[in-house]
Short mmCIF file of N, CA and C in Angstrom, two decimals:
data_model
loop_
_atom_site.label_atom_id
_atom_site.label_comp_id
_atom_site.label_asym_id
_atom_site.label_seq_id
_atom_site.Cartn_x
_atom_site.Cartn_y
_atom_site.Cartn_z
N UNK A 734 1.10 -1.54 0.05
CA UNK A 734 0.35 -0.27 -0.11
C UNK A 734 0.92 1.16 0.09
N UNK A 735 0.71 2.10 -0.89
CA UNK A 735 1.13 3.66 -0.23
C UNK A 735 0.27 4.68 0.01
N UNK A 736 1.07 5.32 0.92
CA UNK A 736 0.39 6.23 1.65
C UNK A 736 0.19 7.44 0.57
N UNK A 737 -0.79 8.17 0.93
CA UNK A 737 -1.41 9.35 -0.12
C UNK A 737 -0.53 10.70 0.24
N UNK A 738 -0.52 10.73 1.94
CA UNK A 738 -0.47 11.18 2.69
C UNK A 738 1.04 12.18 2.95
N UNK A 739 2.49 10.71 2.58
CA UNK A 739 3.61 11.03 2.18
C UNK A 739 3.72 10.93 0.42
N UNK A 740 2.71 10.93 0.00
CA UNK A 740 3.18 11.07 -1.56
C UNK A 740 1.87 11.55 -2.37
N UNK A 741 2.37 13.07 -1.79
CA UNK A 741 0.94 13.29 -2.43
C UNK A 741 0.88 14.03 -4.23
N UNK A 742 1.72 13.79 -4.50
CA UNK A 742 1.88 13.92 -6.00
C UNK A 742 0.89 13.11 -6.61
N UNK A 743 1.33 11.92 -6.21
CA UNK A 743 -0.05 10.54 -6.51
C UNK A 743 -1.29 10.87 -7.00
N UNK A 744 -1.71 11.87 -6.79
CA UNK A 744 -3.46 12.48 -6.54
C UNK A 744 -3.57 13.28 -7.67
N UNK A 745 -2.52 13.73 -8.35
CA UNK A 745 -2.06 14.46 -9.91
C UNK A 745 -2.27 13.57 -10.59
N UNK A 746 -2.06 12.35 -10.72
CA UNK A 746 -2.18 11.25 -11.53
C UNK A 746 -3.40 11.44 -11.95
N UNK A 747 -3.49 11.26 -13.55
CA UNK A 747 -4.55 11.02 -14.43
C UNK A 747 -5.41 9.84 -13.77
N UNK A 748 -4.59 8.67 -13.36
CA UNK A 748 -5.13 6.53 -13.16
C UNK A 748 -4.44 6.49 -12.22
N UNK A 749 -5.40 6.03 -11.02
CA UNK A 749 -4.63 6.06 -9.84
C UNK A 749 -5.12 4.70 -9.48
N UNK A 750 -4.59 3.38 -9.31
CA UNK A 750 -5.15 2.52 -8.69
C UNK A 750 -5.80 2.56 -7.78
N UNK A 751 -6.79 2.61 -7.24
CA UNK A 751 -7.11 2.84 -5.53
C UNK A 751 -7.15 1.43 -4.55
N UNK A 752 -6.95 0.97 -5.55
CA UNK A 752 -6.68 -0.71 -4.31
C UNK A 752 -5.25 -0.85 -3.70
N UNK A 753 -4.35 0.39 -4.60
CA UNK A 753 -3.30 0.72 -3.81
C UNK A 753 -2.65 1.50 -2.86
N UNK A 754 -3.72 2.39 -2.49
CA UNK A 754 -3.30 3.42 -1.80
C UNK A 754 -4.16 3.38 -0.42
N UNK A 755 -3.74 3.64 0.69
CA UNK A 755 -4.31 4.82 1.66
C UNK A 755 -4.22 5.95 1.93
N UNK A 756 -4.85 6.37 2.97
CA UNK A 756 -4.92 7.51 3.94
C UNK A 756 -4.78 7.33 5.40
N UNK A 757 -3.87 8.21 5.71
CA UNK A 757 -3.91 7.91 7.34
C UNK A 757 -3.43 6.36 7.54
N UNK A 758 -3.80 5.68 6.84
CA UNK A 758 -3.45 4.36 7.06
C UNK A 758 -4.29 3.70 6.73
N UNK A 759 -5.48 3.49 5.96
CA UNK A 759 -6.58 2.95 6.31
C UNK A 759 -6.75 2.62 4.98
N UNK A 760 -7.18 1.63 4.04
CA UNK A 760 -7.36 1.41 2.84
C UNK A 760 -8.66 1.65 2.35
N UNK A 761 -8.92 1.74 1.12
CA UNK A 761 -10.30 1.89 -0.07
C UNK A 761 -10.86 0.16 0.91
N UNK A 762 -11.99 0.09 0.82
CA UNK A 762 -12.42 -1.38 1.13
C UNK A 762 -12.32 -1.76 2.79
N UNK A 763 -11.53 -0.93 3.58
CA UNK A 763 -11.08 -1.40 4.97
C UNK A 763 -12.24 -1.07 5.61
N UNK A 764 -12.33 -1.96 6.52
CA UNK A 764 -13.50 -2.49 7.50
C UNK A 764 -13.60 -0.45 8.58
N UNK A 765 -14.99 0.13 8.53
CA UNK A 765 -14.76 1.66 9.25
C UNK A 765 -13.61 1.70 10.45
N UNK A 766 -14.09 0.28 11.25
CA UNK A 766 -13.38 0.27 12.42
C UNK A 766 -11.33 0.32 12.36
N UNK A 767 -11.10 0.19 10.68
CA UNK A 767 -9.84 0.68 10.68
C UNK A 767 -9.51 2.27 10.90
N UNK A 768 -10.33 2.68 11.12
CA UNK A 768 -10.44 4.37 11.09
C UNK A 768 -10.29 4.38 12.81
N UNK A 769 -8.64 5.08 12.65
CA UNK A 769 -8.39 5.64 14.48
C UNK A 769 -9.85 6.44 15.24
N UNK A 770 -10.45 5.74 16.28
CA UNK A 770 -11.27 6.90 16.80
C UNK A 770 -11.00 7.91 17.23
N UNK A 771 -9.51 8.30 17.67
CA UNK A 771 -9.07 9.03 18.45
C UNK A 771 -8.75 10.58 17.24
N UNK A 772 -8.87 9.91 15.76
CA UNK A 772 -8.91 11.12 14.88
C UNK A 772 -10.37 11.53 14.84
N UNK A 773 -11.28 11.10 14.73
CA UNK A 773 -12.47 11.55 14.01
C UNK A 773 -12.97 12.25 15.43
N UNK A 774 -13.24 13.36 14.84
CA UNK A 774 -14.09 15.04 15.41
C UNK A 774 -15.52 14.56 15.10
N UNK A 775 -15.95 14.62 13.69
CA UNK A 775 -17.48 14.58 14.07
C UNK A 775 -17.68 13.25 13.07
N UNK A 776 -19.13 12.72 12.87
CA UNK A 776 -19.40 11.65 12.26
C UNK A 776 -20.47 11.82 11.48
N UNK A 777 -21.52 12.33 10.32
CA UNK A 777 -22.12 12.34 10.01
C UNK A 777 -22.78 11.12 9.42
N UNK A 778 -24.33 10.38 10.12
CA UNK A 778 -24.39 9.10 9.84
C UNK A 778 -26.22 9.25 9.70
N UNK A 779 -26.49 8.28 9.33
CA UNK A 779 -27.96 8.18 9.46
C UNK A 779 -28.81 7.73 10.41
N UNK A 780 -27.99 7.20 11.41
CA UNK A 780 -27.79 6.81 12.70
C UNK A 780 -27.87 8.15 13.83
N UNK A 781 -27.62 9.43 13.66
CA UNK A 781 -27.78 10.92 13.96
C UNK A 781 -29.01 12.28 13.38
N UNK A 782 -29.88 11.97 14.17
CA UNK A 782 -31.06 13.23 13.60
C UNK A 782 -30.71 13.91 13.63
N UNK A 783 -29.79 14.46 14.96
CA UNK A 783 -29.19 16.15 14.76
C UNK A 783 -28.08 16.39 15.29
N UNK A 784 -26.75 16.74 15.01
CA UNK A 784 -25.78 17.29 15.60
C UNK A 784 -25.71 18.40 15.82
N UNK A 785 -24.78 18.54 16.97
CA UNK A 785 -24.83 20.48 17.53
C UNK A 785 -22.89 20.16 17.94
N UNK A 786 -22.52 21.53 17.89
CA UNK A 786 -21.15 21.69 17.82
C UNK A 786 -21.04 23.29 17.89
N UNK A 787 -20.09 23.97 18.88
CA UNK A 787 -19.82 24.91 18.85
C UNK A 787 -18.69 25.04 19.84
N UNK A 788 -18.22 26.48 20.12
CA UNK A 788 -16.91 27.15 20.15
C UNK A 788 -16.82 26.52 21.41
N UNK A 789 -15.98 25.82 22.03
CA UNK A 789 -15.64 25.49 23.92
C UNK A 789 -16.61 24.59 24.30
N UNK A 790 -17.53 23.60 23.44
CA UNK A 790 -18.52 22.58 24.02
C UNK A 790 -18.68 21.53 22.85
N UNK A 791 -18.60 20.35 23.88
CA UNK A 791 -18.69 18.95 23.51
C UNK A 791 -20.04 18.87 21.99
N UNK A 792 -19.28 17.98 20.73
CA UNK A 792 -20.12 17.92 19.75
C UNK A 792 -21.50 16.99 20.83
N UNK A 793 -22.72 17.12 20.61
CA UNK A 793 -24.17 16.13 20.54
C UNK A 793 -24.36 16.25 19.31
N UNK A 794 -24.84 14.51 19.84
CA UNK A 794 -25.37 13.61 18.72
C UNK A 794 -27.00 13.56 18.94
N UNK A 795 -28.14 13.51 18.22
CA UNK A 795 -29.19 12.71 19.05
C UNK A 795 -29.77 11.77 17.98
N UNK A 796 -30.22 10.16 18.86
CA UNK A 796 -30.52 9.51 17.86
C UNK A 796 -31.42 9.68 17.19
N UNK A 797 -31.55 9.00 15.68
CA UNK A 797 -32.51 9.12 14.60
C UNK A 797 -33.65 7.75 15.30
N UNK A 798 -33.32 7.34 16.21
CA UNK A 798 -34.61 6.20 16.21
C UNK A 798 -35.20 6.19 17.50
N UNK A 799 -34.24 7.33 18.45
CA UNK A 799 -34.90 7.07 20.15
C UNK A 799 -34.53 8.89 20.17
N UNK A 800 -35.14 9.18 21.15
CA UNK A 800 -35.30 10.28 21.92
C UNK A 800 -34.17 10.47 22.87
N UNK A 801 -32.79 10.30 22.81
CA UNK A 801 -32.43 10.19 23.16
C UNK A 801 -30.48 10.76 22.87
N UNK A 802 -29.88 11.18 23.35
CA UNK A 802 -28.31 11.51 23.40
C UNK A 802 -27.67 10.62 22.80
N UNK A 803 -27.39 10.47 21.94
CA UNK A 803 -25.61 9.61 21.60
C UNK A 803 -24.17 10.13 21.63
N UNK A 804 -23.87 9.22 22.19
CA UNK A 804 -22.30 9.50 22.21
C UNK A 804 -21.14 9.57 21.13
N UNK A 805 -20.10 10.24 20.74
CA UNK A 805 -19.51 9.65 19.58
C UNK A 805 -19.03 8.56 19.72
N UNK A 806 -18.51 7.83 20.71
CA UNK A 806 -18.27 6.36 20.38
C UNK A 806 -19.65 5.11 20.08
N UNK A 807 -20.66 5.61 20.40
CA UNK A 807 -22.35 5.08 20.12
C UNK A 807 -21.75 5.19 18.49
N UNK A 808 -21.83 6.86 18.38
CA UNK A 808 -22.16 7.08 16.82
C UNK A 808 -21.20 6.11 15.74
N UNK A 809 -20.04 5.95 16.37
CA UNK A 809 -18.83 5.26 15.15
C UNK A 809 -19.54 3.91 15.84
N UNK A 810 -19.22 3.04 16.75
CA UNK A 810 -20.32 2.15 16.81
C UNK A 810 -20.85 1.74 15.51
N UNK A 811 -22.13 2.30 15.33
CA UNK A 811 -22.85 2.16 14.94
C UNK A 811 -22.72 2.70 12.62
N UNK A 812 -21.81 3.85 12.84
CA UNK A 812 -21.14 3.38 11.77
C UNK A 812 -20.49 2.54 10.73
N UNK A 813 -20.36 0.99 11.92
CA UNK A 813 -20.18 -0.44 11.34
C UNK A 813 -20.79 -0.45 10.40
N UNK A 814 -22.13 -0.35 9.97
CA UNK A 814 -23.15 -0.75 9.31
C UNK A 814 -23.97 0.12 8.47
N UNK A 815 -23.50 1.41 8.46
CA UNK A 815 -24.22 2.70 8.44
C UNK A 815 -23.37 3.08 6.91
N UNK A 816 -23.67 3.81 6.27
CA UNK A 816 -23.48 4.66 4.97
C UNK A 816 -23.17 6.41 5.97
N UNK A 817 -22.26 6.91 5.21
CA UNK A 817 -22.10 8.43 6.16
C UNK A 817 -20.40 9.17 5.69
N UNK A 818 -20.50 9.74 6.37
CA UNK A 818 -18.77 10.42 6.20
C UNK A 818 -18.62 10.68 7.64
N UNK A 819 -16.93 10.04 7.79
CA UNK A 819 -16.14 10.36 9.36
C UNK A 819 -15.36 11.39 8.46
N UNK A 820 -14.90 12.98 9.73
CA UNK A 820 -14.43 14.10 9.89
C UNK A 820 -13.44 13.93 10.88
N UNK A 821 -11.96 14.11 10.27
CA UNK A 821 -10.99 13.94 11.21
C UNK A 821 -10.46 15.57 11.33
N UNK A 822 -10.13 16.00 12.39
CA UNK A 822 -9.30 16.97 12.85
C UNK A 822 -8.17 17.55 11.64
N UNK A 823 -7.00 16.55 11.15
CA UNK A 823 -6.35 17.25 10.17
C UNK A 823 -6.60 17.01 8.59
N UNK A 824 -8.38 17.55 8.25
CA UNK A 824 -8.17 18.19 7.20
C UNK A 824 -8.42 16.71 6.57
N UNK A 825 -8.95 15.31 6.64
CA UNK A 825 -9.05 14.12 6.15
C UNK A 825 -10.62 13.83 6.09
N UNK A 826 -11.58 13.26 5.34
CA UNK A 826 -12.14 13.06 5.48
C UNK A 826 -12.51 11.13 5.01
N UNK A 827 -13.31 10.49 5.52
CA UNK A 827 -13.41 9.43 5.16
C UNK A 827 -15.06 9.05 4.73
N UNK A 828 -15.40 7.90 3.55
CA UNK A 828 -16.65 8.41 3.58
C UNK A 828 -16.99 6.89 3.82
N UNK A 829 -17.68 6.31 4.63
CA UNK A 829 -18.37 5.36 4.54
C UNK A 829 -19.71 4.56 3.67
N UNK A 830 -19.07 3.30 3.23
CA UNK A 830 -20.61 2.87 2.91
C UNK A 830 -20.42 1.53 3.44
N UNK A 831 -21.57 1.18 4.18
CA UNK A 831 -22.35 -0.23 4.57
C UNK A 831 -20.95 -1.00 5.34
N UNK A 832 -20.64 0.12 5.87
CA UNK A 832 -19.47 -0.32 7.14
C UNK A 832 -17.98 -0.78 6.47
N UNK A 833 -18.25 -0.01 5.29
CA UNK A 833 -16.54 0.01 5.03
C UNK A 833 -16.03 1.20 4.43
N UNK A 834 -14.90 1.72 4.43
CA UNK A 834 -14.23 2.70 3.93
C UNK A 834 -14.19 2.82 2.17
N UNK A 835 -15.36 4.06 1.65
CA UNK A 835 -15.21 3.62 0.30
C UNK A 835 -15.00 4.87 -0.58
N UNK A 836 -14.37 5.88 0.49
CA UNK A 836 -13.97 7.26 -0.48
C UNK A 836 -12.73 7.80 0.73
N UNK A 837 -12.13 9.02 0.15
CA UNK A 837 -11.20 9.46 0.93
C UNK A 837 -11.27 10.86 0.27
N UNK A 838 -11.14 11.64 1.24
CA UNK A 838 -11.37 13.21 1.14
C UNK A 838 -10.32 14.45 1.77
N UNK A 839 -9.68 14.64 0.74
CA UNK A 839 -8.67 15.51 1.57
C UNK A 839 -9.12 17.51 1.37
N UNK A 840 -8.80 18.14 2.38
CA UNK A 840 -8.77 19.81 2.09
C UNK A 840 -7.88 20.21 3.29
N UNK A 841 -8.13 21.09 3.07
CA UNK A 841 -7.52 22.43 4.49
C UNK A 841 -5.71 22.23 4.01
N UNK A 842 -5.28 22.13 5.32
CA UNK A 842 -3.75 21.88 5.10
C UNK A 842 -3.28 21.25 4.50
N UNK A 843 -4.10 19.81 4.45
CA UNK A 843 -3.87 18.32 3.39
C UNK A 843 -3.31 18.83 1.74
N UNK A 844 -3.59 20.11 1.28
CA UNK A 844 -3.98 19.81 -0.21
C UNK A 844 -2.22 21.26 -0.06
N UNK A 845 -1.83 21.90 0.84
CA UNK A 845 -0.60 22.83 1.13
C UNK A 845 0.67 22.46 -0.08
N UNK A 846 0.83 21.05 -0.30
CA UNK A 846 1.65 20.09 -1.87
C UNK A 846 1.30 21.39 -2.64
N UNK A 847 0.18 21.72 -3.10
CA UNK A 847 -0.02 21.63 -4.14
C UNK A 847 -0.27 23.57 -4.01
N UNK A 848 -0.15 24.00 -3.44
CA UNK A 848 0.04 25.75 -3.02
C UNK A 848 0.44 25.93 -4.18
N UNK A 849 1.34 25.71 -4.71
CA UNK A 849 2.07 26.56 -5.79
C UNK A 849 1.45 26.85 -7.10
N UNK A 850 0.58 25.39 -7.03
CA UNK A 850 -0.66 25.90 -8.21
C UNK A 850 -1.41 26.91 -8.21
N UNK A 851 -1.30 28.04 -8.60
CA UNK A 851 -2.03 29.69 -8.41
C UNK A 851 -2.55 30.26 -9.52
N UNK A 852 -3.02 29.08 -10.75
CA UNK A 852 -3.87 29.73 -11.71
C UNK A 852 -4.56 28.42 -12.14
N UNK A 853 -5.81 28.89 -12.58
CA UNK A 853 -6.78 26.85 -13.31
C UNK A 853 -5.77 26.67 -14.62
N UNK A 854 -4.94 27.26 -15.17
CA UNK A 854 -3.83 26.88 -16.42
C UNK A 854 -2.98 25.91 -15.56
N UNK A 855 -2.20 26.68 -14.39
CA UNK A 855 -1.34 25.68 -14.10
C UNK A 855 -1.46 24.35 -13.34
N UNK A 856 -2.89 24.37 -13.20
CA UNK A 856 -3.94 23.33 -12.15
C UNK A 856 -3.79 22.16 -13.17
N UNK A 857 -4.02 22.74 -14.56
CA UNK A 857 -4.50 21.56 -15.79
C UNK A 857 -3.22 20.77 -16.31
N UNK A 858 -2.65 21.80 -16.10
CA UNK A 858 -0.30 21.38 -16.76
C UNK A 858 -0.61 20.42 -15.62
N UNK A 859 -1.08 20.33 -14.36
CA UNK A 859 -0.06 19.36 -13.02
C UNK A 859 -1.00 18.37 -13.17
N UNK A 860 -2.48 18.60 -13.34
CA UNK A 860 -3.07 17.24 -13.08
C UNK A 860 -3.86 17.23 -14.17
N UNK A 861 -3.87 17.58 -15.32
CA UNK A 861 -4.61 17.57 -16.87
C UNK A 861 -6.09 17.55 -16.87
N UNK A 862 -6.27 17.16 -18.27
CA UNK A 862 -7.57 17.69 -18.62
C UNK A 862 -8.78 16.73 -18.21
N UNK A 863 -9.27 17.35 -17.13
CA UNK A 863 -10.52 16.33 -16.96
C UNK A 863 -11.39 15.75 -18.11
N UNK A 864 -11.91 14.74 -17.48
CA UNK A 864 -13.23 14.13 -18.16
C UNK A 864 -14.90 14.86 -18.09
N UNK A 865 -14.47 15.89 -17.12
CA UNK A 865 -15.93 16.41 -16.61
C UNK A 865 -15.27 17.58 -15.82
N UNK A 866 -16.19 19.33 -16.19
CA UNK A 866 -15.53 20.19 -15.65
C UNK A 866 -17.36 20.84 -15.52
N UNK A 867 -17.48 20.97 -14.01
CA UNK A 867 -18.58 21.28 -13.33
C UNK A 867 -18.33 23.16 -13.04
N UNK A 868 -19.04 24.29 -13.56
CA UNK A 868 -18.50 25.25 -12.87
C UNK A 868 -19.75 26.11 -12.03
N UNK A 869 -18.99 26.51 -11.44
CA UNK A 869 -20.07 27.07 -10.23
C UNK A 869 -19.95 28.64 -10.42
N UNK A 870 -20.98 29.73 -10.55
CA UNK A 870 -20.92 30.85 -10.39
C UNK A 870 -21.65 31.33 -9.41
N UNK A 871 -21.74 32.53 -9.55
CA UNK A 871 -22.60 33.83 -8.31
C UNK A 871 -22.80 34.83 -8.58
N UNK A 872 -23.81 35.59 -9.12
CA UNK A 872 -23.65 36.95 -9.51
C UNK A 872 -22.91 37.12 -10.62
N UNK A 873 -22.57 36.49 -11.36
CA UNK A 873 -21.67 36.49 -12.67
C UNK A 873 -20.14 36.48 -12.09
N UNK A 874 -19.35 36.05 -11.33
CA UNK A 874 -18.24 35.39 -10.76
C UNK A 874 -18.49 33.96 -10.28
N UNK A 875 -17.50 33.62 -10.76
CA UNK A 875 -17.05 32.21 -11.20
C UNK A 875 -16.34 31.84 -9.65
N UNK A 876 -17.20 30.84 -8.92
CA UNK A 876 -16.67 30.38 -7.92
C UNK A 876 -15.16 29.40 -7.43
N UNK A 877 -15.85 28.16 -8.31
CA UNK A 877 -15.65 27.34 -8.73
C UNK A 877 -15.28 26.10 -9.88
N UNK A 878 -14.61 24.95 -9.57
CA UNK A 878 -14.30 24.62 -10.91
C UNK A 878 -14.33 23.31 -10.18
N UNK A 879 -15.20 22.39 -10.56
CA UNK A 879 -15.26 21.25 -10.12
C UNK A 879 -14.89 19.77 -11.29
N UNK A 880 -13.65 19.09 -10.58
CA UNK A 880 -13.53 18.45 -12.14
C UNK A 880 -13.04 17.13 -11.71
N UNK A 881 -13.24 16.59 -12.59
CA UNK A 881 -13.83 14.96 -12.37
C UNK A 881 -13.17 14.40 -13.25
N UNK A 882 -12.30 13.20 -12.63
CA UNK A 882 -11.08 12.19 -13.73
C UNK A 882 -11.61 10.94 -13.46
N UNK A 883 -12.52 10.59 -14.40
CA UNK A 883 -13.00 9.43 -14.14
C UNK A 883 -12.10 7.75 -14.17
N UNK A 884 -10.87 7.66 -14.57
CA UNK A 884 -10.21 6.70 -14.85
C UNK A 884 -9.25 6.59 -13.39
N UNK A 885 -9.26 7.60 -12.79
CA UNK A 885 -8.88 8.09 -11.71
C UNK A 885 -9.71 7.64 -10.32
N UNK A 886 -10.98 7.78 -10.62
CA UNK A 886 -11.97 8.18 -9.81
C UNK A 886 -11.89 9.32 -9.19
N UNK A 887 -11.62 10.43 -8.72
CA UNK A 887 -11.30 11.61 -8.96
C UNK A 887 -11.94 12.95 -9.01
N UNK A 888 -12.16 13.43 -7.62
CA UNK A 888 -12.66 14.72 -8.18
C UNK A 888 -11.87 16.01 -7.24
N UNK A 889 -11.78 16.81 -8.08
CA UNK A 889 -10.57 17.86 -7.79
C UNK A 889 -11.37 19.45 -7.71
N UNK A 890 -11.78 19.84 -6.76
CA UNK A 890 -12.18 21.49 -6.55
C UNK A 890 -11.22 22.46 -6.61
N UNK A 891 -11.51 23.70 -7.83
CA UNK A 891 -10.64 24.81 -7.95
C UNK A 891 -11.36 26.01 -7.39
N UNK A 892 -10.67 26.75 -6.79
CA UNK A 892 -11.93 27.70 -6.14
C UNK A 892 -11.14 29.32 -6.85
N UNK A 893 -11.77 29.10 -7.28
CA UNK A 893 -11.28 30.71 -8.48
C UNK A 893 -11.59 31.42 -7.75
N UNK A 894 -11.46 32.29 -6.63
CA UNK A 894 -11.54 33.17 -5.84
C UNK A 894 -10.27 33.42 -5.48
N UNK A 895 -9.40 32.29 -4.26
CA UNK A 895 -8.39 31.86 -4.05
C UNK A 895 -7.22 31.62 -4.79
N UNK A 896 -7.44 30.87 -5.58
CA UNK A 896 -6.46 30.06 -6.77
C UNK A 896 -5.85 29.30 -6.29
N UNK A 897 -6.40 28.24 -5.54
CA UNK A 897 -6.30 27.26 -4.79
C UNK A 897 -7.14 25.87 -5.18
N UNK A 898 -6.30 24.95 -4.84
CA UNK A 898 -7.50 23.63 -4.79
C UNK A 898 -7.78 23.39 -3.60
N UNK A 899 -9.22 23.62 -2.96
CA UNK A 899 -10.40 23.15 -2.19
C UNK A 899 -10.24 22.36 -1.48
N UNK A 900 -10.14 20.87 -2.49
CA UNK A 900 -11.03 20.03 -2.02
C UNK A 900 -10.60 18.78 -2.87
N UNK A 901 -9.78 17.60 -2.68
CA UNK A 901 -9.78 16.47 -3.56
C UNK A 901 -10.45 15.28 -3.19
N UNK A 902 -11.66 14.25 -3.61
CA UNK A 902 -11.93 13.22 -3.14
C UNK A 902 -11.55 12.10 -4.43
N UNK A 903 -11.22 11.15 -3.52
CA UNK A 903 -10.93 9.27 -4.56
C UNK A 903 -12.33 8.72 -4.16
N UNK A 904 -12.70 7.94 -4.69
CA UNK A 904 -13.42 6.63 -4.69
C UNK A 904 -15.18 6.52 -4.57
N UNK A 905 -15.84 6.25 -3.59
CA UNK A 905 -16.88 6.34 -4.41
C UNK A 905 -17.43 7.39 -4.10
N UNK A 906 -17.35 8.46 -4.73
CA UNK A 906 -18.10 10.00 -4.72
C UNK A 906 -19.01 10.14 -5.94
N UNK A 907 -20.43 10.68 -5.93
CA UNK A 907 -21.11 10.94 -7.34
C UNK A 907 -20.07 11.73 -7.91
N UNK A 908 -20.49 10.89 -9.56
CA UNK A 908 -19.43 11.83 -10.52
C UNK A 908 -18.23 11.38 -10.49
N UNK A 909 -17.70 10.80 -9.56
CA UNK A 909 -16.51 10.36 -9.88
C UNK A 909 -16.23 9.00 -10.72
N UNK A 910 -17.48 8.36 -10.81
CA UNK A 910 -17.09 7.38 -11.99
C UNK A 910 -17.46 7.60 -13.41
N UNK A 911 -18.18 8.89 -13.82
CA UNK A 911 -18.59 9.05 -14.67
C UNK A 911 -19.74 9.49 -15.03
N UNK A 912 -20.47 9.57 -16.24
CA UNK A 912 -22.09 10.31 -15.77
C UNK A 912 -22.66 8.92 -15.63
#
């Protein structure tokens, strides 16, 4: 297995064998229990009816099936047979499907390796021509270009206002495998 956090240049490849990579020591297809609990800050799963968080407060989860609070540990126990997302403090997110890790997402400080790319043209030169581009505009200003690379099952979001990559996700995310 190749750790993408130690080899971020892999993320710019037009083709990436997802069966050979891992993120934070966790491989795609691994059971959700392989994600270290100590790294998970927040979980978004169907078992959770409502999530609340705030500065200086602990996160609160309300059970979707009963009128009671859940601890993060209970939420993570339910992730073993669920779909959703596990958000970690270090800019890593694991997508969970049926209790297995189905996708990776990197954002924030994890993308500092690509900070030298300051224009969309430089981004395209480094990552190649995408299979699909979705442009998001507001009030006539371009906000993002969401690019899809189907052979790599990858999505990269270019933030036009900040002139940087703001998200890379791999694996089982909508649009990553084609139309």
